[in-house]
Short mmCIF file of C-alpha atoms in Angstrom, two decimals:
data_model
loop_
_atom_site.label_atom_id
_atom_site.label_comp_id
_atom_site.label_asym_id
_atom_site.label_seq_id
_atom_site.Cartn_x
_atom_site.Cartn_y
_atom_site.Cartn_z
CA MET Y 1 0.56 -2.91 16.83
CA ARG Y 2 3.05 -4.69 14.42
CA THR Y 3 6.32 -3.08 13.15
CA ALA Y 4 6.47 -1.89 9.52
CA GLN Y 5 8.51 -5.25 8.89
CA GLN Y 6 5.96 -7.70 10.78
CA ILE Y 7 3.21 -5.89 8.49
CA LEU Y 8 5.15 -6.69 5.54
CA ALA Y 9 6.13 -10.07 6.67
CA ASP Y 10 2.33 -11.05 7.26
CA SER Y 11 1.17 -9.38 4.09
CA ALA Y 12 0.87 -10.89 0.69
CA VAL Y 13 -1.83 -8.78 -1.10
CA ILE Y 14 -1.03 -4.98 -1.35
CA ALA Y 15 -3.48 -2.60 -2.67
CA VAL Y 16 -1.33 0.37 -3.91
CA VAL Y 17 -3.33 3.73 -4.14
CA GLY Y 18 -1.95 6.08 -6.27
CA ALA Y 19 -0.12 3.48 -8.39
CA SER Y 20 1.40 5.33 -11.38
CA ARG Y 21 1.98 3.82 -14.87
CA ASP Y 22 5.20 6.61 -15.10
CA PRO Y 23 8.04 4.43 -14.67
CA SER Y 24 9.99 7.48 -13.61
CA LYS Y 25 7.65 8.13 -10.52
CA ALA Y 26 8.39 6.24 -6.90
CA ALA Y 27 4.48 4.94 -7.16
CA HIS Y 28 5.49 2.90 -10.42
CA GLY Y 29 8.84 1.43 -9.15
CA VAL Y 30 8.23 0.66 -5.54
CA PRO Y 31 5.20 -1.43 -6.53
CA LEU Y 32 7.07 -3.11 -9.17
CA GLN Y 33 9.95 -3.90 -7.13
CA MET Y 34 7.53 -5.43 -4.39
CA GLN Y 35 6.03 -7.46 -7.24
CA ARG Y 36 9.37 -8.79 -8.12
CA TYR Y 37 9.77 -9.82 -4.34
CA GLY Y 38 6.68 -11.77 -4.50
CA TRP Y 39 4.02 -9.65 -3.15
CA ARG Y 40 0.84 -9.31 -5.17
CA ILE Y 41 0.19 -5.77 -6.30
CA ILE Y 42 -3.29 -4.69 -6.85
CA PRO Y 43 -3.16 -1.17 -8.37
CA VAL Y 44 -5.73 1.61 -7.36
CA ASN Y 45 -5.88 4.35 -10.03
CA PRO Y 46 -8.95 5.58 -11.66
CA SER Y 47 -7.04 6.61 -14.90
CA VAL Y 48 -5.79 2.95 -15.97
CA ASP Y 49 -7.33 -0.13 -16.77
CA GLU Y 50 -3.80 -2.27 -15.99
CA LEU Y 51 -0.63 -1.88 -14.29
CA PHE Y 52 2.04 -4.24 -13.21
CA GLY Y 53 -0.23 -7.05 -15.14
CA GLU Y 54 -2.87 -6.68 -12.64
CA ARG Y 55 -6.20 -5.27 -13.02
CA ALA Y 56 -6.22 -1.83 -11.73
CA TYR Y 57 -9.54 -0.54 -9.83
CA PRO Y 58 -10.84 2.82 -9.43
CA THR Y 59 -11.20 2.82 -5.60
CA LEU Y 60 -10.24 0.46 -2.75
CA ALA Y 61 -13.84 -0.53 -2.70
CA ASP Y 62 -14.16 -1.80 -6.10
CA ILE Y 63 -11.44 -4.26 -5.25
CA PRO Y 64 -13.42 -7.50 -5.26
CA HIS Y 65 -11.06 -9.43 -2.60
CA PRO Y 66 -9.40 -8.97 0.75
CA VAL Y 67 -6.08 -7.05 0.81
CA ASP Y 68 -3.47 -7.16 3.56
CA LEU Y 69 -1.99 -3.85 3.36
CA VAL Y 70 -3.16 -0.51 1.74
CA ASP Y 71 -0.09 1.26 0.52
CA VAL Y 72 -0.60 4.93 -0.18
CA PHE Y 73 1.06 7.21 -2.92
CA ARG Y 74 -1.23 10.19 -2.20
CA PRO Y 75 -0.66 13.63 -0.90
CA ALA Y 76 -1.09 13.78 2.94
CA ALA Y 77 -4.25 15.60 2.37
CA ASP Y 78 -5.80 12.95 0.63
CA ALA Y 79 -4.50 10.29 3.08
CA VAL Y 80 -7.43 10.83 5.88
CA GLN Y 81 -9.82 9.75 3.05
CA VAL Y 82 -7.88 6.87 2.08
CA VAL Y 83 -7.52 5.61 5.31
CA ARG Y 84 -11.38 5.88 5.69
CA ASP Y 85 -11.71 3.83 2.80
CA ALA Y 86 -9.24 1.24 4.13
CA VAL Y 87 -11.03 1.02 7.46
CA ALA Y 88 -14.43 0.31 5.40
CA ILE Y 89 -12.84 -2.51 3.52
CA GLY Y 90 -11.50 -3.86 6.55
CA ALA Y 91 -7.84 -3.70 5.56
CA PRO Y 92 -5.57 -4.76 8.62
CA ALA Y 93 -3.04 -2.13 8.10
CA VAL Y 94 -2.25 1.12 6.17
CA TRP Y 95 1.10 2.26 5.10
CA LEU Y 96 2.07 6.05 3.80
CA GLN Y 97 5.02 6.27 1.62
CA LEU Y 98 7.96 8.20 2.24
CA GLY Y 99 7.34 12.08 3.10
CA ILE Y 100 3.60 11.41 3.70
CA VAL Y 101 2.55 12.16 7.34
CA SER Y 102 -1.05 12.70 8.59
CA ALA Y 103 -2.01 12.98 12.13
CA GLU Y 104 -5.76 12.62 11.27
CA ALA Y 105 -5.06 9.62 9.37
CA ARG Y 106 -2.94 7.93 12.22
CA ARG Y 107 -5.84 8.71 14.65
CA ILE Y 108 -8.62 7.19 12.17
CA ALA Y 109 -6.36 4.12 12.03
CA GLU Y 110 -5.63 3.66 15.26
CA GLU Y 111 -9.29 4.08 16.45
CA ALA Y 112 -10.17 1.34 14.07
CA GLY Y 113 -7.30 -0.71 15.54
CA MET Y 114 -5.49 -0.84 12.01
CA ASP Y 115 -1.89 -1.14 11.90
CA TYR Y 116 -0.17 2.12 10.57
CA VAL Y 117 2.86 3.34 9.18
CA GLU Y 118 3.94 6.72 7.94
CA ASP Y 119 6.73 8.34 6.29
CA ARG Y 120 8.73 4.84 5.36
CA CYS Y 121 9.11 3.04 2.09
CA LEU Y 122 8.02 -0.42 1.51
CA ILE Y 123 11.21 -1.36 -0.41
CA VAL Y 124 13.65 0.17 2.17
CA GLU Y 125 11.80 -2.03 5.00
CA ARG Y 126 11.77 -4.89 2.74
CA ALA Y 127 15.51 -4.74 1.94
CA ALA Y 128 16.35 -4.03 5.64
CA ALA Y 129 14.64 -7.00 6.94
CA GLY Y 130 15.64 -9.22 4.03
CA LEU Y 131 12.17 -10.04 3.24
CA THR Y 132 10.70 -11.92 0.08
CA ARG Y 133 7.42 -13.78 -0.54
CA LEU Y 134 9.45 -15.93 -3.45
CA ARG Y 135 9.80 -19.66 -2.74
#
C-alpha cells in the first residue's frame, strides 16, 4: 500500500465526492487549492453543473474517464457506498478527508486492493511533502 504522499505524487486526476460550491466549506477550499497546485479536480455533486471550472458529475459512475484518486467529503456513513462506487469505476485509491473514518469502507477498499487513506487532509499532506503538479 502506498503512503498518503505517494498517492498524491502518483495522482493527476482527483474526483471529489461531495465537492461544495460554498467557499466557506473545506469541501470547496481543499479541492480548489489542490487545483491551484496542478491537480485536475473532477467535482462529484448532483446539485451543480460546474465547479472549479470543471464539469460536475452526479456520481462517480458518470465520469467518462479514469480518475487516479477518489477524495471523499461525505459523512462516514456515506463512505461505504462511495468506496463501493470507487471500486466499481476502477479507481486505484480512495481518500477520506479529515474527520472521516469508516472501518467498513477500509475493509472494502483493502479487499479490492485499493490504496486507502482516512482522517487526513489532502492539502496538509501536499504541503508536508512539498508536492506540486505545476511545471
